Amino acid sequence: MADNNIITVTGMVISTMPVGETDRRIVLLTKERGKITAFAKGAKKPNSPLSASCQPFVFGEFEVYEGRTSYNIRNVNVKNYFRELVTDFYGAYYGFYFLELADYYGREGIDESVLITLLYQTFRALLNENIPNELIKVIYELKIMTINGEYPEMTVCTECGTDTDIAYYSDNNNGVCCKICGSRRGDCFTICDSTIYAMQYIIFSPIGKLYNFNVKREVLYEMRMIVNRFRSKYIDKKLKSLEILESLSNEKLG
Ligand SMILES: [Zn+2]
């Protein structure tokens, strides 16, 4: 007998929480229903088929029963576990932060495939040793903010509108300034051309082409500074995983 309340959604596990002795509450980012919460009965038992598939970073097809007030996971067809990520201590923390940011932006009832694709490509990049994790973080943060429509203006001067001789970033204007306007303002700092190009590239390029470049140390430093300032202005929520990540990187660096 067909059950109309059973639907299949495609997406990713972004967080899990234990419920009682044996169950888990899962937050899924899906193409069909957006961000949803579902219960995985028995998922805390090690021999349950749901115990491995209801974990953060799992990407696949989730068969869920839609009850009156909640979803219940019945079966998972796992496409990718990103297992290597879980065993990489630092990589996993970057991954948890990326999931928390996706959770912040994820909405119920809308097609979240763009966000899912971004996460998928970002996890693949984390597994690629040729791209530094800090660069991946900046790219991901800038792109997720761009997708949500709030991002620094990197193309034209935020004071006079010209696109030539861009040389400064203005903190108050949240965007670049030309040589003339930037030198008049007190809140500007100079940035190099490569920083401007790299950030324009991230804003405008398709997700599939985001992680195919590297930058010099100075450029990464400037990108980080701009993206950090912008993010802390626009994201009012305290991101726990970001605090952990920052304390870990300080430990690692110093
Ligand atoms: Zn100007």
mmCIF file of N, CA and C and ligand atoms in Angstrom, residues 157 159-162 177-178 181, ligand 1:
data_model
loop_
_atom_site.group_PDB
_atom_site.id
_atom_site.type_symbol
_atom_site.label_atom_id
_atom_site.label_comp_id
_atom_site.label_asym_id
_atom_site.label_seq_id
_atom_site.Cartn_x
_atom_site.Cartn_y
_atom_site.Cartn_z
ATOM 1 N N CYS A 157 33.480 52.073 -7.017
ATOM 2 C CA CYS A 157 33.717 52.922 -5.849
ATOM 3 C C CYS A 157 32.395 53.216 -5.142
ATOM 4 N N GLU A 159 31.736 55.493 -3.249
ATOM 5 C CA GLU A 159 31.554 56.929 -3.022
ATOM 6 C C GLU A 159 31.110 57.617 -4.319
ATOM 7 N N CYS A 160 31.845 57.371 -5.437
ATOM 8 C CA CYS A 160 31.546 58.097 -6.684
ATOM 9 C C CYS A 160 31.070 57.189 -7.810
ATOM 10 N N GLY A 161 31.161 55.876 -7.645
ATOM 11 C CA GLY A 161 30.616 54.964 -8.647
ATOM 12 C C GLY A 161 31.563 54.559 -9.780
ATOM 13 N N THR A 162 32.769 55.080 -9.788
ATOM 14 C CA THR A 162 33.685 54.713 -10.874
ATOM 15 C C THR A 162 34.209 53.285 -10.668
ATOM 16 N N CYS A 177 36.736 51.732 -2.624
ATOM 17 C CA CYS A 177 36.756 53.135 -3.027
ATOM 18 C C CYS A 177 37.889 53.351 -4.015
ATOM 19 N N CYS A 178 37.723 54.361 -4.866
ATOM 20 C CA CYS A 178 38.782 54.698 -5.826
ATOM 21 C C CYS A 178 39.891 55.481 -5.107
ATOM 22 N N CYS A 181 38.628 59.130 -3.833
ATOM 23 C CA CYS A 181 37.665 59.086 -2.703
ATOM 24 C C CYS A 181 38.293 58.434 -1.466
HETATM 25 ZN ZN ZN B 1 35.480 57.310 -5.996
#
